[in-house]
C-alpha cells in the first residue's frame, strides 16, 4: 500500500488539441467508447467482421460526439489488416482523424513501444518526460495471475512516464468465486500488486485502478450484464479506490443483447448509471457495446453517447440552491393557478434548464407518424450517417502527419504479415 501511495490521485492526459485534454481522477469523469470488439453491426449492413474502414468511421464519430471525451483504442478490430501491423494503422487513425486523447497498444511489447514512439513524434520527447500524453489499458489474467502482457506494458508505458490502466477481468463463478465480496477483494489485490510494480518501475507513474467484474449464467457459462451483482461491485470498488487514493476505471454501457432492443437499453442503463454514481474516473465501453463486447454497434454508439450527456448533467451540475434556482421572482410574477411558461425566470433559463436528448422522441403520436414513425434504431442510424457526412478532419501540421506516416511505413516494412 505504501508503494500505491506514490501514484497520483489525478493526472492530465494531454491531447494533440490542448482543449481536448482530460483530467483523470479526483471528481472527474471521462467517457470513452467500446474497446476490443472483433465485429461491428449497423442497421443496414448487419453483423460482420470489422475492417479498417469501419474503424476509421468509429474514430470519426467518437471525435465528433461532445459526450465522448476520449478515443479509446480498438473501437473495433480492423480484421482486414494483419495483426502484426494493425496497431500502427489504428494509432495513425487516432492521431490524424481525431485530436482527442486515446489509448495505445498492449498486446505485444514492441507494439506498446510503437505507441509510445508515435506519441513522442506528436508531442516531443521533452513533453513525454514530464507529461502524460498516452495511456494504455491491460487486463490481468484472473484469478491472481499477472502475465508478461501486463508486466511488459507497465514497463514500456510507466518506464516512459506514461499512464497505465490495469483491469482485473473477473466473471464471478469462472475467474472468481460466486461471491461479489470475494471477487471485489480479488480485483483490488490484483490491481494493487500491479500498481506497486508500476511504482517500482517509475515512482509517481500515473496508474488507474480498473475493475471489470461481471456475473455469468451458471447454466450456460455466458456473461451477463446490468445485473445486481456487478452493479453492487461498482459501488464497492468506487469506495475502495478512493480509500487507496487511486483513479478508478469501472463499468460502462454493458449488455449481452445482440441488437439495440429493450434488453440492451435496461442492461446498459443499469450498468452505466451505477458506473457514474460509483465515481468511475475513466469509463471504457461507455458507448457502442453489444453482444457482451463482441460487437460494436454504430447505432448503439450514438444512442449511448446521447444518454451520457444526461449522466454528465446529473453528476456535473447536481442540486443547485442559489437565488436563481429558488425562483422567488417567478412565484411573485405568476398568480396562483397560473403557469410559468412565459415568466421572466423561464425566459432566462429555458435554454439550459433541462437536458435535451438528441435522439429521444417525446412529441405527440401524430407528429411522430408524420415524421415516418421512426423507432430509436432508425433515428440513431440517421444520426450517425449525418455525422459522418458532416465530418471535417481536425487540423494537423503536414510535417507531423508525414512524420507519423513515415514511421508507420518503416515499421510495417520491418514486420512480417502475421495473423496472430
CSV table of C-alpha atoms in Angstrom, one decimal:
chain,number,residue,atom,x,y,z
A,1,UNK,CA,0.0,0.0,0.0
A,2,UNK,CA,2.9,2.4,0.6
A,3,UNK,CA,4.0,1.9,-3.0
A,4,UNK,CA,0.5,2.5,-4.3
A,5,UNK,CA,0.5,5.8,-2.4
A,6,UNK,CA,3.2,7.1,-4.8
A,7,UNK,CA,0.8,7.1,-7.7
A,8,UNK,CA,-1.0,10.4,-8.3
A,9,UNK,CA,-4.6,10.8,-7.2
A,10,UNK,CA,-5.3,12.6,-10.5
A,11,UNK,CA,-3.4,13.4,-13.7
A,12,UNK,CA,-4.0,15.0,-17.1
A,13,UNK,CA,-3.8,13.0,-20.3
A,14,UNK,CA,-2.8,15.6,-22.9
A,15,UNK,CA,-4.4,15.6,-26.3
A,16,UNK,CA,-3.0,16.8,-29.6
A,17,UNK,CA,-5.5,19.6,-29.3
A,18,UNK,CA,-5.0,21.1,-25.8
A,19,UNK,CA,-8.7,21.9,-25.5
A,20,UNK,CA,-9.4,18.1,-25.6
A,21,UNK,CA,-7.0,17.2,-22.8
A,22,UNK,CA,-8.7,15.3,-19.9
A,23,UNK,CA,-8.2,15.1,-16.2
A,24,UNK,CA,-8.4,11.5,-14.8
A,25,UNK,CA,-9.0,11.1,-11.1
A,26,UNK,CA,-10.5,13.3,-8.4
A,27,UNK,CA,-14.0,14.3,-9.1
A,28,UNK,CA,-13.6,14.0,-12.9
A,29,UNK,CA,-15.4,11.5,-15.1
A,30,UNK,CA,-14.1,10.7,-18.6
A,31,UNK,CA,-16.1,8.7,-21.1
A,32,UNK,CA,-14.6,6.6,-23.9
A,33,UNK,CA,-16.3,4.2,-26.4
A,34,UNK,CA,-16.0,0.4,-26.6
A,35,UNK,CA,-12.7,-1.3,-26.8
A,36,UNK,CA,-11.8,-4.6,-28.5
A,37,UNK,CA,-14.8,-5.9,-30.5
A,38,UNK,CA,-14.0,-8.1,-33.5
A,39,UNK,CA,-17.4,-7.5,-35.0
A,40,UNK,CA,-19.4,-4.4,-36.0
A,41,UNK,CA,-23.2,-4.1,-36.5
A,42,UNK,CA,-25.4,-1.4,-38.1
A,43,UNK,CA,-28.9,-1.3,-39.3
A,44,UNK,CA,-28.1,-1.7,-43.0
A,45,UNK,CA,-25.0,-3.9,-43.0
A,46,UNK,CA,-26.0,-6.2,-40.1
A,47,UNK,CA,-23.3,-8.1,-38.2
A,48,UNK,CA,-19.9,-8.5,-39.8
A,49,UNK,CA,-16.2,-8.6,-39.0
A,50,UNK,CA,-14.8,-5.1,-38.5
A,51,UNK,CA,-12.4,-3.6,-41.1
A,52,UNK,CA,-10.2,-0.6,-41.3
A,53,UNK,CA,-13.0,1.5,-43.0
A,54,UNK,CA,-15.3,0.7,-40.0
A,55,UNK,CA,-12.5,1.6,-37.6
A,56,UNK,CA,-12.0,5.0,-39.2
A,57,UNK,CA,-15.7,5.7,-39.2
A,58,UNK,CA,-15.9,4.9,-35.5
A,59,UNK,CA,-12.9,7.2,-34.7
A,60,UNK,CA,-14.6,10.0,-36.6
A,61,UNK,CA,-17.9,9.5,-34.8
A,62,UNK,CA,-16.1,9.5,-31.4
A,63,UNK,CA,-14.2,12.6,-32.4
A,64,UNK,CA,-17.4,14.4,-33.3
A,65,UNK,CA,-19.5,13.5,-30.3
A,66,UNK,CA,-19.3,16.0,-27.5
A,67,UNK,CA,-20.3,13.5,-24.8
A,68,UNK,CA,-17.3,11.2,-25.6
A,69,UNK,CA,-14.1,12.7,-24.2
A,70,UNK,CA,-11.6,10.1,-25.1
A,71,UNK,CA,-10.9,7.9,-28.1
A,72,UNK,CA,-10.3,4.5,-26.5
A,73,UNK,CA,-8.2,2.5,-28.9
A,74,UNK,CA,-9.6,-0.7,-30.6
A,75,UNK,CA,-13.0,0.7,-31.3
A,76,UNK,CA,-13.3,-2.4,-33.5
A,77,UNK,CA,-10.7,-4.8,-34.7
A,78,UNK,CA,-9.7,-4.0,-38.3
A,79,UNK,CA,-9.6,-7.6,-39.3
A,80,UNK,CA,-8.5,-6.9,-42.9
A,81,UNK,CA,-5.1,-5.7,-41.6
A,82,UNK,CA,-2.5,-8.3,-40.3
A,83,UNK,CA,-2.4,-8.5,-36.5
A,84,UNK,CA,1.3,-7.7,-36.5
A,85,UNK,CA,0.7,-4.4,-38.3
A,86,UNK,CA,-2.8,-3.2,-37.5
A,87,UNK,CA,-1.8,-1.3,-34.3
A,88,UNK,CA,0.2,1.1,-36.5
A,89,UNK,CA,-2.8,1.8,-38.7
A,90,UNK,CA,-5.0,2.2,-35.6
A,91,UNK,CA,-2.6,4.6,-34.0
A,92,UNK,CA,-2.3,6.7,-37.2
A,93,UNK,CA,-6.1,6.9,-37.5
A,94,UNK,CA,-6.4,8.1,-33.9
A,95,UNK,CA,-3.6,10.7,-34.3
A,96,UNK,CA,-4.8,12.1,-37.6
A,97,UNK,CA,-8.6,11.7,-37.8
A,98,UNK,CA,-9.2,12.9,-34.3
A,99,UNK,CA,-7.4,15.2,-31.9
A,100,UNK,CA,-8.8,13.7,-28.7
A,101,UNK,CA,-6.6,11.6,-26.3
A,102,UNK,CA,-6.6,7.9,-26.9
A,103,UNK,CA,-5.0,4.7,-25.6
A,104,UNK,CA,-2.1,2.7,-27.1
A,105,UNK,CA,-1.4,-0.9,-27.9
A,106,UNK,CA,-0.6,-3.5,-25.3
A,107,UNK,CA,-0.8,-7.0,-27.0
A,108,UNK,CA,3.0,-7.3,-27.5
A,109,UNK,CA,5.9,-5.3,-26.1
A,110,UNK,CA,7.1,-3.9,-29.5
A,111,UNK,CA,3.5,-2.7,-30.2
A,112,UNK,CA,3.4,-0.9,-26.9
A,113,UNK,CA,6.8,0.7,-27.8
A,114,UNK,CA,5.4,1.8,-31.2
A,115,UNK,CA,2.6,3.5,-29.4
A,116,UNK,CA,5.0,5.4,-27.1
A,117,UNK,CA,7.3,6.2,-30.0
A,118,UNK,CA,4.4,7.6,-32.1
A,119,UNK,CA,3.2,9.7,-29.1
A,120,UNK,CA,6.8,11.1,-28.9
A,121,UNK,CA,6.5,12.1,-32.6
A,122,UNK,CA,3.3,14.0,-31.8
A,123,UNK,CA,4.3,15.6,-28.5
A,124,UNK,CA,8.1,15.6,-28.5
A,125,UNK,CA,10.5,13.8,-26.1
A,126,UNK,CA,10.6,16.6,-23.6
A,127,UNK,CA,6.8,16.6,-23.1
A,128,UNK,CA,6.8,12.9,-22.6
A,129,UNK,CA,9.4,13.3,-19.9
A,130,UNK,CA,7.1,15.5,-17.8
A,131,UNK,CA,3.5,14.9,-19.0
A,132,UNK,CA,1.1,12.1,-19.7
A,133,UNK,CA,0.5,12.0,-23.4
A,134,UNK,CA,-0.6,8.4,-23.9
A,135,UNK,CA,-2.1,5.7,-21.8
A,136,UNK,CA,-2.8,2.0,-22.1
A,137,UNK,CA,-5.4,-0.4,-20.7
A,138,UNK,CA,-4.4,-4.0,-19.9
A,139,UNK,CA,-6.2,-6.9,-18.1
A,140,UNK,CA,-4.7,-9.2,-15.5
A,141,UNK,CA,-5.1,-12.9,-16.2
A,142,UNK,CA,-7.5,-13.6,-13.3
A,143,UNK,CA,-7.5,-15.3,-11.0
A,144,UNK,CA,-4.3,-14.0,-9.4
A,145,UNK,CA,-2.1,-14.1,-12.4
A,146,UNK,CA,-0.2,-11.2,-13.8
A,147,UNK,CA,1.3,-12.3,-17.1
A,148,UNK,CA,4.0,-10.8,-19.3
A,149,UNK,CA,1.5,-8.8,-21.3
A,150,UNK,CA,0.7,-6.8,-18.2
A,151,UNK,CA,4.3,-6.5,-16.9
A,152,UNK,CA,5.7,-5.6,-20.3
A,153,UNK,CA,3.0,-3.0,-20.9
A,154,UNK,CA,3.7,-1.4,-17.5
A,155,UNK,CA,7.5,-1.4,-18.2
A,156,UNK,CA,7.0,0.3,-21.5
A,157,UNK,CA,4.4,2.9,-20.6
A,158,UNK,CA,5.3,3.6,-17.0
A,159,UNK,CA,9.0,3.4,-17.8
A,160,UNK,CA,8.5,6.4,-20.1
A,161,UNK,CA,6.4,8.2,-17.5
A,162,UNK,CA,3.1,7.5,-19.3
A,163,UNK,CA,-0.1,6.1,-17.7
A,164,UNK,CA,-1.4,2.6,-17.4
A,165,UNK,CA,-4.9,1.2,-16.6
A,166,UNK,CA,-4.8,-2.3,-15.1
A,167,UNK,CA,-8.1,-4.0,-15.0
A,168,UNK,CA,-8.8,-7.4,-13.4
A,169,UNK,CA,-11.4,-9.1,-15.7
A,170,UNK,CA,-13.4,-11.3,-13.4
A,171,UNK,CA,-16.5,-13.3,-14.3
A,172,UNK,CA,-17.8,-14.4,-10.9
A,173,UNK,CA,-18.0,-18.2,-11.0
A,174,UNK,CA,-15.2,-18.5,-13.6
A,175,UNK,CA,-12.3,-16.2,-12.8
A,176,UNK,CA,-13.5,-15.5,-9.3
A,177,UNK,CA,-15.8,-17.2,-6.7
A,178,UNK,CA,-19.6,-16.9,-6.9
A,179,UNK,CA,-19.3,-14.1,-4.3
A,180,UNK,CA,-19.3,-10.3,-5.1
A,181,UNK,CA,-17.4,-9.6,-1.9
A,182,UNK,CA,-14.7,-12.1,-2.6
A,183,UNK,CA,-14.4,-11.1,-6.3
A,184,UNK,CA,-14.1,-7.4,-5.4
A,185,UNK,CA,-11.4,-8.3,-2.9
A,186,UNK,CA,-9.6,-10.3,-5.5
A,187,UNK,CA,-9.8,-7.5,-8.0
A,188,UNK,CA,-8.4,-5.0,-5.5
A,189,UNK,CA,-5.5,-7.4,-4.7
A,190,UNK,CA,-4.6,-7.9,-8.4
A,191,UNK,CA,-4.8,-4.2,-9.2
A,192,UNK,CA,-2.7,-3.2,-6.1
A,193,UNK,CA,0.1,-5.6,-7.0
A,194,UNK,CA,0.3,-4.1,-10.5
A,195,UNK,CA,0.2,-0.6,-9.1
A,196,UNK,CA,3.1,-1.4,-6.8
A,197,UNK,CA,5.1,-2.9,-9.7
A,198,UNK,CA,4.4,0.3,-11.7
A,199,UNK,CA,5.8,2.4,-8.9
A,200,UNK,CA,8.9,0.3,-8.7
A,201,UNK,CA,9.4,0.9,-12.4
A,202,UNK,CA,8.9,4.6,-12.0
A,203,UNK,CA,7.8,6.2,-8.8
A,204,UNK,CA,4.9,8.6,-9.4
A,205,UNK,CA,3.8,6.9,-12.7
A,206,UNK,CA,0.1,7.6,-13.3
A,207,UNK,CA,-1.9,4.4,-12.6
A,208,UNK,CA,-5.7,3.8,-12.9
A,209,UNK,CA,-7.2,1.0,-10.8
A,210,UNK,CA,-9.6,-0.9,-13.0
A,211,UNK,CA,-12.4,-3.3,-12.2
A,212,UNK,CA,-14.4,-5.3,-14.7
A,213,UNK,CA,-16.5,-7.6,-12.6
A,214,UNK,CA,-19.5,-9.3,-14.2
A,215,UNK,CA,-21.9,-12.1,-13.3
A,216,UNK,CA,-22.5,-15.1,-15.5
A,217,UNK,CA,-25.2,-17.7,-16.3
A,218,UNK,CA,-24.3,-20.7,-14.3
A,219,UNK,CA,-26.5,-22.7,-16.7
A,220,UNK,CA,-24.6,-21.8,-19.9
A,221,UNK,CA,-21.4,-20.0,-18.7
A,222,UNK,CA,-22.4,-16.9,-20.7
A,223,UNK,CA,-21.5,-13.5,-19.2
A,224,UNK,CA,-24.5,-11.4,-18.0
A,225,UNK,CA,-24.5,-7.6,-17.7
A,226,UNK,CA,-26.5,-5.0,-15.9
A,227,UNK,CA,-27.3,-7.5,-13.1
A,228,UNK,CA,-27.4,-6.5,-9.4
A,229,UNK,CA,-24.1,-8.2,-8.5
A,230,UNK,CA,-21.9,-6.2,-10.9
A,231,UNK,CA,-23.9,-3.1,-10.2
A,232,UNK,CA,-23.1,-3.5,-6.5
A,233,UNK,CA,-19.5,-4.2,-7.3
A,234,UNK,CA,-19.2,-0.8,-8.9
A,235,UNK,CA,-20.3,1.0,-5.8
A,236,UNK,CA,-17.9,-1.1,-3.6
A,237,UNK,CA,-14.9,-0.6,-5.8
A,238,UNK,CA,-15.6,3.1,-6.0
A,239,UNK,CA,-15.2,3.4,-2.2
A,240,UNK,CA,-12.1,1.3,-2.1
A,241,UNK,CA,-10.4,3.2,-4.9
A,242,UNK,CA,-11.0,6.5,-3.1
A,243,UNK,CA,-9.7,5.0,0.1
A,244,UNK,CA,-6.5,4.0,-1.8
A,245,UNK,CA,-6.3,7.4,-3.5
A,246,UNK,CA,-6.2,5.9,-7.0
A,247,UNK,CA,-8.2,6.9,-10.1
A,248,UNK,CA,-10.8,4.3,-11.0
A,249,UNK,CA,-12.0,2.6,-14.1
A,250,UNK,CA,-15.1,0.5,-13.9
A,251,UNK,CA,-18.4,-0.3,-15.6
A,252,UNK,CA,-19.7,1.0,-18.9
A,253,UNK,CA,-22.9,0.7,-21.0
A,254,UNK,CA,-22.7,-3.0,-21.0
A,255,UNK,CA,-25.2,-5.6,-22.3
A,256,UNK,CA,-25.4,-9.1,-23.6
A,257,UNK,CA,-28.1,-8.2,-26.1
A,258,UNK,CA,-27.2,-8.6,-29.8
A,259,UNK,CA,-29.1,-5.6,-31.0
A,260,UNK,CA,-30.4,-2.3,-29.7
A,261,UNK,CA,-33.6,-3.5,-28.0
A,262,UNK,CA,-35.3,-3.3,-24.6
A,263,UNK,CA,-32.8,-5.8,-23.1
A,264,UNK,CA,-29.9,-3.6,-24.4
A,265,UNK,CA,-31.5,-0.5,-23.0
A,266,UNK,CA,-32.2,-1.7,-19.5
A,267,UNK,CA,-28.9,-3.6,-19.0
A,268,UNK,CA,-26.8,-0.7,-20.4
A,269,UNK,CA,-28.7,1.9,-18.3
A,270,UNK,CA,-28.4,-0.1,-15.1
A,271,UNK,CA,-24.7,-0.7,-15.7
A,272,UNK,CA,-23.9,2.9,-16.7
A,273,UNK,CA,-25.9,4.5,-14.0
A,274,UNK,CA,-24.1,2.6,-11.3
A,275,UNK,CA,-20.8,3.4,-13.1
A,276,UNK,CA,-21.4,7.1,-12.9
A,277,UNK,CA,-22.7,7.1,-9.3
A,278,UNK,CA,-19.8,4.9,-8.2
A,279,UNK,CA,-17.5,7.7,-9.3
A,280,UNK,CA,-15.6,6.0,-12.2
A,281,UNK,CA,-13.0,8.4,-13.3
A,282,UNK,CA,-12.3,6.7,-16.7
A,283,UNK,CA,-15.0,4.7,-18.3
A,284,UNK,CA,-14.2,2.5,-21.3
A,285,UNK,CA,-17.2,0.9,-23.1
A,286,UNK,CA,-19.3,3.9,-22.3
A,287,UNK,CA,-20.8,3.7,-25.8
A,288,UNK,CA,-21.2,1.2,-28.5
A,289,UNK,CA,-21.1,-2.1,-26.6
A,290,UNK,CA,-23.2,-5.0,-27.9
A,291,UNK,CA,-23.2,-8.8,-27.6
A,292,UNK,CA,-21.1,-9.0,-24.4
A,293,UNK,CA,-18.4,-6.8,-26.1
A,294,UNK,CA,-18.1,-8.9,-29.2
A,295,UNK,CA,-19.7,-6.3,-31.4
A,296,UNK,CA,-19.5,-2.5,-31.8
A,297,UNK,CA,-22.9,-1.1,-32.7
A,298,UNK,CA,-23.0,2.1,-34.8
A,299,UNK,CA,-26.5,2.9,-33.7
A,300,UNK,CA,-25.6,1.8,-30.1
A,301,UNK,CA,-22.7,4.2,-30.1
A,302,UNK,CA,-24.7,7.3,-30.7
A,303,UNK,CA,-27.6,6.1,-28.6
A,304,UNK,CA,-25.3,5.5,-25.6
A,305,UNK,CA,-23.4,8.7,-26.2
A,306,UNK,CA,-26.7,10.7,-26.2
A,307,UNK,CA,-27.5,9.3,-22.8
A,308,UNK,CA,-24.1,10.1,-21.5
A,309,UNK,CA,-25.0,13.8,-21.6
A,310,UNK,CA,-27.8,13.2,-19.1
A,311,UNK,CA,-25.3,11.5,-16.7
A,312,UNK,CA,-22.9,14.3,-17.1
A,313,UNK,CA,-25.6,16.8,-16.1
A,314,UNK,CA,-26.6,14.7,-13.2
A,315,UNK,CA,-23.2,14.5,-11.6
A,316,UNK,CA,-21.7,17.7,-13.1
A,317,UNK,CA,-24.5,20.1,-12.1
A,318,UNK,CA,-26.1,18.2,-9.2
A,319,UNK,CA,-28.5,20.1,-7.0
A,320,UNK,CA,-28.3,23.9,-7.2
A,321,UNK,CA,-29.9,26.1,-4.5
A,322,UNK,CA,-28.7,29.6,-5.4
A,323,UNK,CA,-31.0,32.6,-5.7
A,324,UNK,CA,-32.0,31.9,-9.3
A,325,UNK,CA,-32.7,28.2,-8.5
A,326,UNK,CA,-35.1,29.2,-5.7
A,327,UNK,CA,-37.0,31.3,-8.3
A,328,UNK,CA,-38.6,33.7,-5.9
A,329,UNK,CA,-39.3,36.2,-8.6
A,330,UNK,CA,-41.2,33.6,-10.6
A,331,UNK,CA,-43.6,33.0,-7.7
A,332,UNK,CA,-44.1,36.7,-7.3
A,333,UNK,CA,-44.9,37.1,-11.0
A,334,UNK,CA,-47.2,34.1,-11.5
A,335,UNK,CA,-50.6,34.2,-9.9
A,336,UNK,CA,-52.0,31.1,-8.1
A,337,UNK,CA,-53.4,28.8,-10.7
A,338,UNK,CA,-51.4,30.4,-13.5
A,339,UNK,CA,-48.4,28.9,-15.4
A,340,UNK,CA,-44.7,29.7,-15.6
A,341,UNK,CA,-44.2,29.2,-19.4
A,342,UNK,CA,-43.9,32.9,-20.1
A,343,UNK,CA,-42.4,34.0,-16.9
A,344,UNK,CA,-39.1,36.0,-16.8
A,345,UNK,CA,-37.5,33.2,-14.9
A,346,UNK,CA,-38.4,30.7,-17.6
A,347,UNK,CA,-37.2,33.0,-20.3
A,348,UNK,CA,-33.8,33.4,-18.6
A,349,UNK,CA,-33.3,29.7,-18.1
A,350,UNK,CA,-35.2,27.7,-20.7
A,351,UNK,CA,-32.2,27.0,-22.9
A,352,UNK,CA,-30.3,25.3,-20.1
A,353,UNK,CA,-33.0,24.2,-17.6
A,354,UNK,CA,-33.3,20.6,-18.8
A,355,UNK,CA,-31.2,18.1,-20.6
A,356,UNK,CA,-32.4,17.8,-24.2
A,357,UNK,CA,-31.6,14.4,-25.7
A,358,UNK,CA,-30.8,14.4,-29.4
A,359,UNK,CA,-32.4,11.1,-30.2
A,360,UNK,CA,-35.4,10.6,-27.8
A,361,UNK,CA,-38.8,11.3,-29.2
A,362,UNK,CA,-41.3,13.0,-26.8
A,363,UNK,CA,-43.6,14.6,-29.2
A,364,UNK,CA,-47.3,13.5,-29.7
A,365,UNK,CA,-48.1,10.4,-31.8
A,366,UNK,CA,-49.4,12.5,-34.7
A,367,UNK,CA,-46.1,14.3,-35.1
A,368,UNK,CA,-44.2,11.0,-34.8
A,369,UNK,CA,-46.3,9.4,-37.5
A,370,UNK,CA,-45.9,12.4,-39.8
A,371,UNK,CA,-42.1,12.0,-39.4
A,372,UNK,CA,-42.2,8.4,-40.6
A,373,UNK,CA,-42.9,6.6,-37.3
A,374,UNK,CA,-39.2,6.1,-36.8
A,375,UNK,CA,-38.1,4.0,-33.8
A,376,UNK,CA,-34.9,4.7,-31.8
A,377,UNK,CA,-32.7,2.5,-34.0
A,378,UNK,CA,-33.8,4.3,-37.2
A,379,UNK,CA,-33.2,7.7,-35.6
A,380,UNK,CA,-29.8,6.6,-34.4
A,381,UNK,CA,-28.9,5.3,-37.9
A,382,UNK,CA,-29.9,8.6,-39.4
A,383,UNK,CA,-27.9,10.4,-36.7
A,384,UNK,CA,-24.5,8.7,-37.2
A,385,UNK,CA,-24.8,8.8,-41.0
A,386,UNK,CA,-25.5,12.5,-40.8
A,387,UNK,CA,-22.5,13.0,-38.5
A,388,UNK,CA,-20.1,11.2,-40.9
A,389,UNK,CA,-21.4,13.3,-43.8
A,390,UNK,CA,-20.6,16.4,-41.8
A,391,UNK,CA,-17.2,15.2,-40.6
A,392,UNK,CA,-14.2,17.5,-41.1
A,393,UNK,CA,-10.8,16.3,-40.1
A,394,UNK,CA,-9.1,18.3,-37.3
A,395,UNK,CA,-6.2,20.4,-38.4
A,396,UNK,CA,-2.7,18.8,-38.3
A,397,UNK,CA,0.7,20.1,-39.3
A,398,UNK,CA,1.5,18.4,-42.6
A,399,UNK,CA,5.1,17.8,-41.4
A,400,UNK,CA,3.7,15.9,-38.3
A,401,UNK,CA,1.4,13.9,-40.5
A,402,UNK,CA,4.3,13.0,-42.8
A,403,UNK,CA,6.5,12.0,-39.8
A,404,UNK,CA,3.8,9.7,-38.5
A,405,UNK,CA,3.2,8.2,-41.9
A,406,UNK,CA,6.9,7.6,-42.4
A,407,UNK,CA,7.2,5.8,-39.0
A,408,UNK,CA,4.2,3.6,-39.9
A,409,UNK,CA,5.7,2.8,-43.3
A,410,UNK,CA,9.1,2.0,-41.9
A,411,UNK,CA,7.8,-0.2,-39.1
A,412,UNK,CA,5.5,-2.1,-41.5
A,413,UNK,CA,8.4,-2.8,-43.7
A,414,UNK,CA,10.2,-4.3,-40.7
A,415,UNK,CA,7.3,-6.6,-39.7
A,416,UNK,CA,6.1,-9.8,-41.4
A,417,UNK,CA,2.4,-10.2,-42.1
A,418,UNK,CA,1.1,-12.3,-39.2
A,419,UNK,CA,-2.5,-13.0,-38.3
A,420,UNK,CA,-1.9,-13.9,-34.7
